[in-house]
Short mmCIF file of C-alpha atoms and ligand atoms in Angstrom, two decimals:
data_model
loop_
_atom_site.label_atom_id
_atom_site.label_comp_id
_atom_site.label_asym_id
_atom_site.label_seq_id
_atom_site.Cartn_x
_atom_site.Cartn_y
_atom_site.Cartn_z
CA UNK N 1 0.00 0.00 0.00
CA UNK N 2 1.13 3.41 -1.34
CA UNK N 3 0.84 6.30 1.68
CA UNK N 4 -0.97 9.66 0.80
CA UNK N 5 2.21 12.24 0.68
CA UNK N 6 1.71 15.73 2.94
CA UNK N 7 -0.17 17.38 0.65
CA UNK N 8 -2.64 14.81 -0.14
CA UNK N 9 -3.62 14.80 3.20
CA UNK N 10 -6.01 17.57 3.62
CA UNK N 11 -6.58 18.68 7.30
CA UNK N 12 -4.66 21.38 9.09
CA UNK N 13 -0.80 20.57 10.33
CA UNK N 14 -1.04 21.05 13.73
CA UNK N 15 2.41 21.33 14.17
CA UNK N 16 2.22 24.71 12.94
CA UNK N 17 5.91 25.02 12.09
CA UNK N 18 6.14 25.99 8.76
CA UNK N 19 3.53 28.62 10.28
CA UNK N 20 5.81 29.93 13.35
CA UNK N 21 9.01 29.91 11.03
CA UNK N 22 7.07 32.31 8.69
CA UNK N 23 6.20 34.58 11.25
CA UNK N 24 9.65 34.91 12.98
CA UNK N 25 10.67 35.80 8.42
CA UNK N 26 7.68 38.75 9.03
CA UNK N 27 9.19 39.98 11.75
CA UNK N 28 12.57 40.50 10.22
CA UNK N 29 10.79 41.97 6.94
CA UNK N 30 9.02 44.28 9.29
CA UNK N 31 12.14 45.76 11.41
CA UNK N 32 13.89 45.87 8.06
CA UNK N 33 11.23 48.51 6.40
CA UNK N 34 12.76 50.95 8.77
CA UNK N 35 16.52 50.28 7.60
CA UNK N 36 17.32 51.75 4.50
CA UNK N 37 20.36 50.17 3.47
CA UNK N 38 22.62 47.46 4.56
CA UNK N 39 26.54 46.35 3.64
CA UNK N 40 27.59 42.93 5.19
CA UNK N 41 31.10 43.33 5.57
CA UNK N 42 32.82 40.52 4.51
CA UNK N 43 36.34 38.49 3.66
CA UNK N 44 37.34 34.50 3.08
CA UNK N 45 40.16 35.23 5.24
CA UNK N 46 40.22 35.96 9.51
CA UNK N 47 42.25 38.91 10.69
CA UNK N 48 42.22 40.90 7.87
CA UNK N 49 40.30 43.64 9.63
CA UNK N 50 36.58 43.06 8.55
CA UNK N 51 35.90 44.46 12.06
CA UNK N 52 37.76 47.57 12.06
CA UNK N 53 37.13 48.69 8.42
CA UNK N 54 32.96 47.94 9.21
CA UNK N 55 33.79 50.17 12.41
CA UNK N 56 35.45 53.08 10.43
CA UNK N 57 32.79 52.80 7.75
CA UNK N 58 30.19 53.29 10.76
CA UNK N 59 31.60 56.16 12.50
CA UNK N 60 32.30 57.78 9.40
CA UNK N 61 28.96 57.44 8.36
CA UNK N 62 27.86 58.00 11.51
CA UNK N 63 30.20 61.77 11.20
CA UNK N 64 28.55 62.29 7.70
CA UNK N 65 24.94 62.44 9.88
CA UNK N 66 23.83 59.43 9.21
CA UNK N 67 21.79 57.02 11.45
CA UNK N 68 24.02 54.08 11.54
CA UNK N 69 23.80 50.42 13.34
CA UNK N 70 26.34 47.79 13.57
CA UNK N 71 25.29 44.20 14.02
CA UNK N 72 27.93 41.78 14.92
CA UNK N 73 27.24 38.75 13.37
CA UNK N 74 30.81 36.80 14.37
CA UNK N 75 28.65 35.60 17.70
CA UNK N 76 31.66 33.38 18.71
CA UNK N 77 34.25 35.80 18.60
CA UNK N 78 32.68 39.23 19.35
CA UNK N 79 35.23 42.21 18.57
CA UNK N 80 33.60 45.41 16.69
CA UNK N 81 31.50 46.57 20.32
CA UNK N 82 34.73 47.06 21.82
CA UNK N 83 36.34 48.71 18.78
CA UNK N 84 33.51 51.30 18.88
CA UNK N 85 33.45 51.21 22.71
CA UNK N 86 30.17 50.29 22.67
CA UNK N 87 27.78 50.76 25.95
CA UNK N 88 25.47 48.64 27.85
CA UNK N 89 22.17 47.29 26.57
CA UNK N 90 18.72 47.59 27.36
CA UNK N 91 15.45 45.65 26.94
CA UNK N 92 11.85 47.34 26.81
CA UNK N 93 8.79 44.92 26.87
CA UNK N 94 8.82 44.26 23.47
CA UNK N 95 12.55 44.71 22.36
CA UNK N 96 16.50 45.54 22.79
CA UNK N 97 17.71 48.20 22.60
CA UNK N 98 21.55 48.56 21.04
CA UNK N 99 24.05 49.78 22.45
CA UNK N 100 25.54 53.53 21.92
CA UNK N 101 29.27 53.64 20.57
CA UNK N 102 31.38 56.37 19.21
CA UNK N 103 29.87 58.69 17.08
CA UNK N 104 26.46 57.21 18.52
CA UNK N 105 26.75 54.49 16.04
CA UNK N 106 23.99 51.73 17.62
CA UNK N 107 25.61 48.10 18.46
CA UNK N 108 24.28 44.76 19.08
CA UNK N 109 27.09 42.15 19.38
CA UNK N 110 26.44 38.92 21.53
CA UNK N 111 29.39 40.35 23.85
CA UNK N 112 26.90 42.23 24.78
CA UNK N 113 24.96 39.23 26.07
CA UNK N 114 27.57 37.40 27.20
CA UNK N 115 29.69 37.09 30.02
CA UNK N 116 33.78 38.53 30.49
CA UNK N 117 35.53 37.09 28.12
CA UNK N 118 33.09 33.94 28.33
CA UNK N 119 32.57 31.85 25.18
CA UNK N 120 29.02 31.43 23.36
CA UNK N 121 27.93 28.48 24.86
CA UNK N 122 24.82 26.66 23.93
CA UNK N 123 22.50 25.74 26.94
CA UNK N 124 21.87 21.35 26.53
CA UNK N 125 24.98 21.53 24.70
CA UNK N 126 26.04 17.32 24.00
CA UNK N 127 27.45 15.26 21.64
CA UNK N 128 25.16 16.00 19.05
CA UNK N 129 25.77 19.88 19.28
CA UNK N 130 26.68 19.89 15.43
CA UNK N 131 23.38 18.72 14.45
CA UNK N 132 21.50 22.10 15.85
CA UNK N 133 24.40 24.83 16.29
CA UNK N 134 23.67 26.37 13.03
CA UNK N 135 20.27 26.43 13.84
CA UNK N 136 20.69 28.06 16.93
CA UNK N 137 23.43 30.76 15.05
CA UNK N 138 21.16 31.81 12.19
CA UNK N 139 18.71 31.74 15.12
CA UNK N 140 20.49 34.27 17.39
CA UNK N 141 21.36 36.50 14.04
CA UNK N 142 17.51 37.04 13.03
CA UNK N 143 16.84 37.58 16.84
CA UNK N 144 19.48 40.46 16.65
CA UNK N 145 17.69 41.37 13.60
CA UNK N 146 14.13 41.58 14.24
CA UNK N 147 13.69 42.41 18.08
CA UNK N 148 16.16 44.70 18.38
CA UNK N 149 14.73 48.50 18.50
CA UNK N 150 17.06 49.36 15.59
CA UNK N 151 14.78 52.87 15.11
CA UNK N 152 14.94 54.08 11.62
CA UNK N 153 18.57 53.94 10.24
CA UNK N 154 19.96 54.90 6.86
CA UNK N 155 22.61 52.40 7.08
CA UNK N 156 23.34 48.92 8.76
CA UNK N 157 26.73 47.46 8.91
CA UNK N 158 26.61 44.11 9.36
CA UNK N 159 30.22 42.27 10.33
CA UNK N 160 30.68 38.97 9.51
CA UNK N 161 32.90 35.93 10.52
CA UNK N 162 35.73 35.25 8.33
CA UNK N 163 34.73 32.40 5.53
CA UNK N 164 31.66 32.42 2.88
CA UNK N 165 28.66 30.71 5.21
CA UNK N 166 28.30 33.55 7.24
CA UNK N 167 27.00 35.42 4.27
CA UNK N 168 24.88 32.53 3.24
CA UNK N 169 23.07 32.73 6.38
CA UNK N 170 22.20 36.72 5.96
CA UNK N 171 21.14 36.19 2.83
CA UNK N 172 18.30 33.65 3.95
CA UNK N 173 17.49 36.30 6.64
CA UNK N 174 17.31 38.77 4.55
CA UNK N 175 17.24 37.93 0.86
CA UNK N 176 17.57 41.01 -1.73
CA UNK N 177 18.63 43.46 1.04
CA UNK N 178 22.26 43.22 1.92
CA UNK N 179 25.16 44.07 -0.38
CA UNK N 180 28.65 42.56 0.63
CA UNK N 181 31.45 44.95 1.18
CA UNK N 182 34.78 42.71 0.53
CA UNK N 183 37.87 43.39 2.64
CA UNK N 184 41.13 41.62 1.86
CA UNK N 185 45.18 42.26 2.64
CA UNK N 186 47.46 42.87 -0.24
CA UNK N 187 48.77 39.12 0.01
CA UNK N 188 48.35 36.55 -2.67
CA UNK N 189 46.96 34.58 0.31
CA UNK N 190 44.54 36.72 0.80
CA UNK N 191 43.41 36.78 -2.80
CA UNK N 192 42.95 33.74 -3.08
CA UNK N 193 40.59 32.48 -0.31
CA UNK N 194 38.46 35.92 -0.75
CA UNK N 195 38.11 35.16 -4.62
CA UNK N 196 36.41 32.29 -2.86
CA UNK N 197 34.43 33.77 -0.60
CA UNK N 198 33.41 36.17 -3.54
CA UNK N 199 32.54 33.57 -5.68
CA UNK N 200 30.09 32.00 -3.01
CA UNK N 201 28.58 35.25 -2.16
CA UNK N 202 28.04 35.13 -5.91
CA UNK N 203 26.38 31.69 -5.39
CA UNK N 204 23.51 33.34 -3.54
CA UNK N 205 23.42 36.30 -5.67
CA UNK N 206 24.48 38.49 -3.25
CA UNK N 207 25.39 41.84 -4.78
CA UNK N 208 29.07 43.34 -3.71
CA UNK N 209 29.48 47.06 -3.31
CA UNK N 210 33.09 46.60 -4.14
CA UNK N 211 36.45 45.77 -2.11
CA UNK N 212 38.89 47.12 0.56
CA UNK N 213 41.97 46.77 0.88
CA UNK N 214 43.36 47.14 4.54
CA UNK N 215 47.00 47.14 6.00
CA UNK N 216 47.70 48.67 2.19
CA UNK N 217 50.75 50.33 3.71
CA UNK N 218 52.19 50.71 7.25
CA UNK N 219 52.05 54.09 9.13
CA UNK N 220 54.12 53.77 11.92
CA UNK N 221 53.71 55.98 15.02
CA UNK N 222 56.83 58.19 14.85
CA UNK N 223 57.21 58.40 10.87
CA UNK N 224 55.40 60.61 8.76
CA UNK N 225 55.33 58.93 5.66
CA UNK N 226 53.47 55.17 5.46
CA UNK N 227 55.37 52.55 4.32
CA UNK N 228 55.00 49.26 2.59
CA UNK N 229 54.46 46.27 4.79
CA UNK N 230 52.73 42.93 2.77
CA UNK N 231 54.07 42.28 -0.77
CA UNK N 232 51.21 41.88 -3.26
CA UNK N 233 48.41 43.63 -5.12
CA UNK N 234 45.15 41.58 -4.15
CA UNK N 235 42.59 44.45 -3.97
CA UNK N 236 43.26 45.50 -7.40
CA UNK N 237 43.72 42.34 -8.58
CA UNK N 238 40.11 41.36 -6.92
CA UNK N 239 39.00 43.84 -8.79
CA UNK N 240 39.58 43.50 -11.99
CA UNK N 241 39.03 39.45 -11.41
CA UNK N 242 35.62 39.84 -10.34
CA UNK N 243 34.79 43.29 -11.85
CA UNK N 244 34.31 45.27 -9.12
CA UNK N 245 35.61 48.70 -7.64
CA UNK N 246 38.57 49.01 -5.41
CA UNK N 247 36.55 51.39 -3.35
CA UNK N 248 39.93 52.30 -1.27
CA UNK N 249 42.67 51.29 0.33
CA UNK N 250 43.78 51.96 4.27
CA UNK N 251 46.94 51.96 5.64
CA UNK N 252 48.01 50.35 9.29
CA UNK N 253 48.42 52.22 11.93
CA UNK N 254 48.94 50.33 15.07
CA UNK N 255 46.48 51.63 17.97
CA UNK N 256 44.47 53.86 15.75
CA UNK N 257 40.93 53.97 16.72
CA UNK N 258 38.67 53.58 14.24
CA UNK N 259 36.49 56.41 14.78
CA UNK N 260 40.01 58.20 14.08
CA UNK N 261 40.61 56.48 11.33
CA UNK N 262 38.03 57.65 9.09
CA UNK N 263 40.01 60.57 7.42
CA UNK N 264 42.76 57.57 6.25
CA UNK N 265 40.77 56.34 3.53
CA UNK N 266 39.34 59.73 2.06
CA UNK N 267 35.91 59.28 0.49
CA UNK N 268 35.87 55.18 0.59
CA UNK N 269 32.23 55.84 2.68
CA UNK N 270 30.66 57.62 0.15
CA UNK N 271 32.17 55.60 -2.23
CA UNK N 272 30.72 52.78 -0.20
CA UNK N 273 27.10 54.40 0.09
CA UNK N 274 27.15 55.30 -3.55
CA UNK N 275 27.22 51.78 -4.48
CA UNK N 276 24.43 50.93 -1.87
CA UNK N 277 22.19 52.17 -3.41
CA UNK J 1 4.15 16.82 10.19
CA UNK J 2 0.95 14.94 9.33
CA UNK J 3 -0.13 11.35 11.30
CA UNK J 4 -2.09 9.21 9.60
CA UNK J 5 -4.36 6.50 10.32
CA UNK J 6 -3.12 3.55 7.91
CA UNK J 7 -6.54 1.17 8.55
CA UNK J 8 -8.84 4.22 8.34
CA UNK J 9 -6.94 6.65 6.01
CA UNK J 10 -7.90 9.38 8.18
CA UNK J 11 -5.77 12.31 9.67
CA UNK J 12 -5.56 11.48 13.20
CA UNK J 13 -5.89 14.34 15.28
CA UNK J 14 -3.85 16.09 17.74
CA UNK J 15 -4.98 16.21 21.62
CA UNK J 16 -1.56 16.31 23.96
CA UNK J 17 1.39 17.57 24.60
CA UNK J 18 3.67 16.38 26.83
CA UNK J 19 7.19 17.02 27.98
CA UNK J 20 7.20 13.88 30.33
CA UNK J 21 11.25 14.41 31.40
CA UNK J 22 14.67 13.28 30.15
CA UNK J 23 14.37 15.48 27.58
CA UNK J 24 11.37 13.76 25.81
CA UNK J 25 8.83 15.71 23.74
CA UNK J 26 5.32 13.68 23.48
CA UNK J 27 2.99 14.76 21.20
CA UNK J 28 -0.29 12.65 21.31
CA UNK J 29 -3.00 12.03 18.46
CA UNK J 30 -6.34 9.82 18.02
CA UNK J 31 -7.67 8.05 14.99
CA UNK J 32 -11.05 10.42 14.81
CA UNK J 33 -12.72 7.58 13.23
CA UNK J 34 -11.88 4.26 15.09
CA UNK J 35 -10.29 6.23 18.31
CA UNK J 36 -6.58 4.44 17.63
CA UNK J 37 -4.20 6.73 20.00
CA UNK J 38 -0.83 7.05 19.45
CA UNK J 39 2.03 9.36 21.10
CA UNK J 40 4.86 10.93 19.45
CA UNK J 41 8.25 10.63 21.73
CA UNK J 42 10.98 12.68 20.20
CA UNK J 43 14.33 12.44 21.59
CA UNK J 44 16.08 14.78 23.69
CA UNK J 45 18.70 15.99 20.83
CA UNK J 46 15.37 15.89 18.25
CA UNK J 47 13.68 17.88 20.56
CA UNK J 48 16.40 20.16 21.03
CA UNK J 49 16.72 20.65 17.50
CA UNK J 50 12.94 21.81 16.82
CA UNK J 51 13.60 23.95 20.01
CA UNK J 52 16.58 25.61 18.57
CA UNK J 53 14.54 26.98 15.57
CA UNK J 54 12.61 28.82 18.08
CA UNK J 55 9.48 26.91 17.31
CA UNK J 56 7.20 24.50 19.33
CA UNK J 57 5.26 21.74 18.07
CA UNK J 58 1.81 22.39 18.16
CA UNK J 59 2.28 26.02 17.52
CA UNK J 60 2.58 29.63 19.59
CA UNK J 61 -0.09 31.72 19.89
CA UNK J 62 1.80 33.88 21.98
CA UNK J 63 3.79 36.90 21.14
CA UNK J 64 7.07 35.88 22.45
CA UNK J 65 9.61 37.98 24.40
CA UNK J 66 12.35 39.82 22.52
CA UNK J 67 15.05 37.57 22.14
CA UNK J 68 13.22 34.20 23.08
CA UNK J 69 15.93 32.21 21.53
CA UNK J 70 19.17 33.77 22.67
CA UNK J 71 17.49 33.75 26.68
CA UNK J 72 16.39 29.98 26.18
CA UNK J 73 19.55 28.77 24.66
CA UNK J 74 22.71 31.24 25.34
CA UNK J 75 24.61 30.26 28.66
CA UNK J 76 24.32 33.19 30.62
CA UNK J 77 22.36 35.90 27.80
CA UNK J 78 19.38 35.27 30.73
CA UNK J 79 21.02 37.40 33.65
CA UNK J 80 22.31 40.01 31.39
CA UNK J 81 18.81 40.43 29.31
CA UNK J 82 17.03 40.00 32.83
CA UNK J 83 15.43 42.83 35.30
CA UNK J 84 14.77 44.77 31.91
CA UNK J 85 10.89 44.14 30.82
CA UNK J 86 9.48 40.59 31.60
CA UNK J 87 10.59 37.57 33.35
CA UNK J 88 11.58 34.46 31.46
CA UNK J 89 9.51 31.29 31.17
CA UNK J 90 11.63 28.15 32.21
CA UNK J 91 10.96 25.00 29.48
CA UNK J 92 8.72 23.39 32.36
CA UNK J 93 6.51 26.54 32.82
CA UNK J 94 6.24 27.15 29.66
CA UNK J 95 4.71 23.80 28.89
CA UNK J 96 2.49 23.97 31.47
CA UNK J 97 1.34 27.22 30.43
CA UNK J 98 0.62 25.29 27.00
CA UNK J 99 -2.33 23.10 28.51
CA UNK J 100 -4.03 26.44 29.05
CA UNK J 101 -6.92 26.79 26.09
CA UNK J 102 -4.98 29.46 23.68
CA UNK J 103 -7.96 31.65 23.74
CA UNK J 104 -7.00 33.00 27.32
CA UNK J 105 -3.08 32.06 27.61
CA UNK J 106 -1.90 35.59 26.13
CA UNK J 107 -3.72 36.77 29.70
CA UNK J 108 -2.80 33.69 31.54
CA UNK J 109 0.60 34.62 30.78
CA UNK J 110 0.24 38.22 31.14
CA UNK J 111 -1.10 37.92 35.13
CA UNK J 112 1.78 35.36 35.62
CA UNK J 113 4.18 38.07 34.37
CA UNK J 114 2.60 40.90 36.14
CA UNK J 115 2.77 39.06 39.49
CA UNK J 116 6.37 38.05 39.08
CA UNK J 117 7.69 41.37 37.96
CA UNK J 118 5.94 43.08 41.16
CA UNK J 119 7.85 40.61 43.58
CA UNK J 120 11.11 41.21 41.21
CA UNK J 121 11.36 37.74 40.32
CA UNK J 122 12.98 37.10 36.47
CA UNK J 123 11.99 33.74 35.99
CA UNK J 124 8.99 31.89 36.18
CA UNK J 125 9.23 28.10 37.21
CA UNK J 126 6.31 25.97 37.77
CA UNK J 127 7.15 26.70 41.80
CA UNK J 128 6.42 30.42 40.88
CA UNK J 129 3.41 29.63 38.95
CA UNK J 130 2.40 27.72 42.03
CA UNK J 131 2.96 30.05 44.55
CA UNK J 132 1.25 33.05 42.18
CA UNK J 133 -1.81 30.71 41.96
CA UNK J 134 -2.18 30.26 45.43
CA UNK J 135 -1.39 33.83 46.49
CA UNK J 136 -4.35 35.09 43.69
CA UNK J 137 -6.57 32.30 44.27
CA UNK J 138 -6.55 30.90 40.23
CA UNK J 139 -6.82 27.45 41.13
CA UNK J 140 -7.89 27.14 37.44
CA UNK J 141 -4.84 28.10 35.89
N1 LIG Q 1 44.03 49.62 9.38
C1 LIG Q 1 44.24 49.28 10.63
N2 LIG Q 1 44.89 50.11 11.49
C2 LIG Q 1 45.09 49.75 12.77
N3 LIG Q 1 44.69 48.59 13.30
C3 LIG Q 1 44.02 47.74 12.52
C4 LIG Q 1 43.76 48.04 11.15
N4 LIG Q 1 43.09 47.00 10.62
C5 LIG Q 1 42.93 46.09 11.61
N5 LIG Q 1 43.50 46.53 12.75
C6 LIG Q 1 43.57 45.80 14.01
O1 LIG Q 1 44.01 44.49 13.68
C7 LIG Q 1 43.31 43.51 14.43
C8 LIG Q 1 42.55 42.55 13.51
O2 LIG Q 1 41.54 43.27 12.84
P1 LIG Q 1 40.01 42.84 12.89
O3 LIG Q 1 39.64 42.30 14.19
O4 LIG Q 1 39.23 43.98 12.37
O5 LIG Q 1 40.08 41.67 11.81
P2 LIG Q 1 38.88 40.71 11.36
O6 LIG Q 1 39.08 40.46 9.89
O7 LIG Q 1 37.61 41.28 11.77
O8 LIG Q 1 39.24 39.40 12.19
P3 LIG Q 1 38.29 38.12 12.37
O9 LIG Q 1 38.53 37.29 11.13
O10 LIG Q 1 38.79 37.47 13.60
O11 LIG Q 1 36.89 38.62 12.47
C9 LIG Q 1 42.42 44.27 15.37
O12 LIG Q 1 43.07 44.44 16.60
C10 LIG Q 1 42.23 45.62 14.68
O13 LIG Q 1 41.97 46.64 15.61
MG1 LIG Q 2 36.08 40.44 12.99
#
C-alpha cells in the first residue's frame, strides 16, 4: 500500500511550524522597512580587519549624519562593540535596545549578552551539538535582527565571521537586502581564499558594493610617511578578477581607533554608500 | 508533520502535549474515526533541534519575548537580558502554560508576568506559577 504524501492529506498541520518559522521571516521583513540600506562586511580570510574597516565605515557614516547600526554577526568571537566602545544594553517589553558607541553608532554584538571574556555556549549543549548549532546561530542573528529596536537607520553594517557561510546565512534572513562589502590584505593569500568567498557570495546572488583593501601600507607611530608592509596587489587584482571597484585602500596604523581612522581612507564611505544604493 | 491512520486513512488528530522528562517531547493524536491513540516521543537531541529553531510543536499563539531564543539557549544571555521588561519562562513553565486553552493564555501569561515582575522575580518556574496561583486564588490556571 502506497501512503498519501503531505499534501494529499487535507486537514490542518497542527504542528504549525512551517507557520511559526514564517512569522519569525515577518518579523525581520518588518524591522527591516525601517533600515534603509545594509553592507555585510565581509572576507574569506580571519584577521584581515573586517571588524575595524565595518567600524570606520560606521563612524564615518555616523560623522557624515547618518543614522548608523552595527550588528555583529561573528557571535563566537565578538570584537567590533569594543572597537567602537560600545555601551550597555537595554530591553523594553517588546525589544532591545543597542548599544551607543562612538559617534552614537547603535551596536548589538552577543558580547553584549555574554559574560567577560566567556565563550558562546549553547544551553543542553552534547554530543550532538553539530546537528543544531547552526540552527541556533542563524537563530540568534535574526533575533538580533528583528527584536532589536534598531529605530529608523539609513545604514546597517553588518560584520561577519571570516569564511563564505556567514553570508549565506544573511542572505536567507534577509534575501535582496544586503550588499557585501569585501575586505582583503594585499597578500596573494589573501586573494585567493576571498576570490572564494566572492565567488560563493556570488552563489547566492548576493550583490558586492566593491572591495577594501586594509593594511595597504604601514604608518608607523613616529614616521610621517606610510610605508610598505605585505608584498602583493590583491585588492586591485580582486577587482579586476571579479569586476568590481577598489573602493579604497587603508593603511596600518597600530592603535588607531577607528572612529580616528576615518580621514585615512578619504571618500571610501561615500564611495561605499554610492554603491548601496 | 501529518499522522495518519493507515486502517482508516484518516488524519488522526492532535490532543496532547507532553514534555514527560529526560528530555522527551510527546505529542499525542487519536484516529477520529476508530479512536486508535498514538504518542509521538521525540528524543532529547530531536527535541532540542525543533527547540533551537525557536518553534514548538503544536504552535505559539503567543507573542514571544524579545530575544526568546538567545534567553532559552545562550549560557548566561538570561542574567544580562534579565530585570529589563518581563521575566523568562523556564521549558517546564512554559509547557504547562501550554495546557491552558490558547484563547486565554496571552492573559494567563500576562497575570503570571505581572505578578512576578511586582515581587522582582525574572523567571517563572512551575514553583512560581504555584505560589502566584495560590497567592491570587486561580486554582484554574
Ligand atoms: N588599518 C588598521 N589600522 C590599525 N589597526 C588595525 C587596522 N586593521 C585592523 N586593525 C587591528 O588588527 C586587528 C585585527 O583586525 P580585525 O579584528 O578587524 O580583523 P577581522 O578580519 O575582523 O578578524 P576576524 O577574522 O577574527 O573577524 C584588530 O586588533 C584591529 O583593531
Ligand atoms: Mg572580525
Amino acid at each position: 500500500m502506497r501512503y498519501r504524501t503531505y499534501h494529499d492529506v487535507p486537514g490542518k498541520d497542527r504542528s504549525q511550524l512551517a507557520h511559526q518559522v514564517a512569522a519569525q521571516r515577518a518579523r525581520v521583513t518588518e524591522r527591516l522597512g525601517a533600515i534603509d540600506r545594509v553592507v555585510a562586511v565581509m572576507s574569506g580570510k580571519g584577521g584581515v580587519g573586517k571588524s575595524y574597516v565595518a567600524s570606520v565605515l560606521a563612524t564615518a557614516a555616523s560623522e557624515a549624519g547618518k543614522a548608523v547600526g552595527v550588528l555583529d554577526a561573528d557571535l563566537n568571537s565578538p570584537t567590533v562593540g569594543r572597537l567602537l566602545n560600545a555601551g550597555p544594553l537595554n530591553m523594553t517589553d517588546v525589544a532591545m535596545l543597542p548599544a551607543v558607541g562612538d559617534r552614537g553608532v547603535r551596536v548589538v554584538s552577543s558580547d553584549l549578552v555574554l559574560d567577560e571574556d566567556a565563550p558562546l555556549r549553547w544551553r543542553g549543549a552534547s554530543s550532538e551539538e553539530f546537528v543544531w548549532r547552526g540552527t541556533l546561530e542563524v537563530g540568534m542573528l535574526r533575533e538580533f535582527l528583528a527584536d532589536v529596536e534598531w529605530g529608523q537607520l539609513d545604514l546597517l553594517v553588518v560584520d561577519l565571521p571570516p569564511g563564505a557561510d556567514a553570508a549565506k546565512d544573511l542572505m536567507t534572513l534577509i534575501p535582496s537586502v544586503a550588499h557585501g562589502l569585501v575586505v582583503t590584505i594585499p597578500t596573494e593569500e589573501s586573494r585567493r581564499s576571498v576570490a572564494r568567498a566572492i565567488q560563493a557570495a556570488q552563489d547566492v546572488n548576493m550583490p558586492l558594493a566593491g572591495i577594501v583593501e586594509n593594511m595597504s601600507a604601514y604608518h608607523s607611530p613616529d614616521r610621517g610617511e606610510p610605508g610598505p608592509l605585505f608584498d602583493g596587489d590583491a585588492g586591485a587584482a580582486l577587482a579586476t578578477e571579479f569586476d568590481l571597484p577598489l573602493l579604497g585602500r587603508l593603511p596600518l596604523r597600530p592603535g588607531r581607533s577607528p572612529a580616528d581612522a576615518v580621514g585615512d581612507a578619504p571618500g571610501l564611505v561615500d564611495r561605499v554608500l554610492e554603491r548601496l544604493l | 508533520m501529518k499522522f495518519l491512520c493507515i486502517d482508516c486513512d484518516a488524519q488522526m488528530e492532535f490532543f496532547d502535549r507532553q514534555e514527560p522528562g529526560d528530555g522527551t517531547f510527546a505529542a499525542a493524536f487519536a484516529c477520529p474515526t476508530c479512536g486508535r491513540r498514538v504518542a509521538m516521543l521525540a528524543n532529547p537531541m530531536e527535541t532540542h533541534l525543533v527547540g533551537s529553531l525557536g518553534v514548538t510543536i503544536g504552535g505559539n499563539t503567543l507573542d514571544q519575548d524579545p530575544l526568546h531564543l538567545v534567553k532559552s539557549h545562550v549560557e548566561g544571555a538570561e542574567g544580562k537580558l534579565a530585570g529589563h521588561g518581563r521575566p523568562a519562562w523556564t521549558p517546564e513553565s512554559r509547557s504547562r502554560l501550554d495546557r491552558v486553552p490558547s484563547f486565554v493564555r496571552g492573559m494567563v501569561m500576562k497575570i503570571y508576568n505581572e505578578w512576578a515582575m511586582e515581587r522582582g522575580i525574572s523567571e517563572i518556574t512551575p514553583d512560581v506559577m504555584d505560589e502566584a496561583r495560590v497567592d491570587l486564588g486561580l486554582e484554574e490556571m
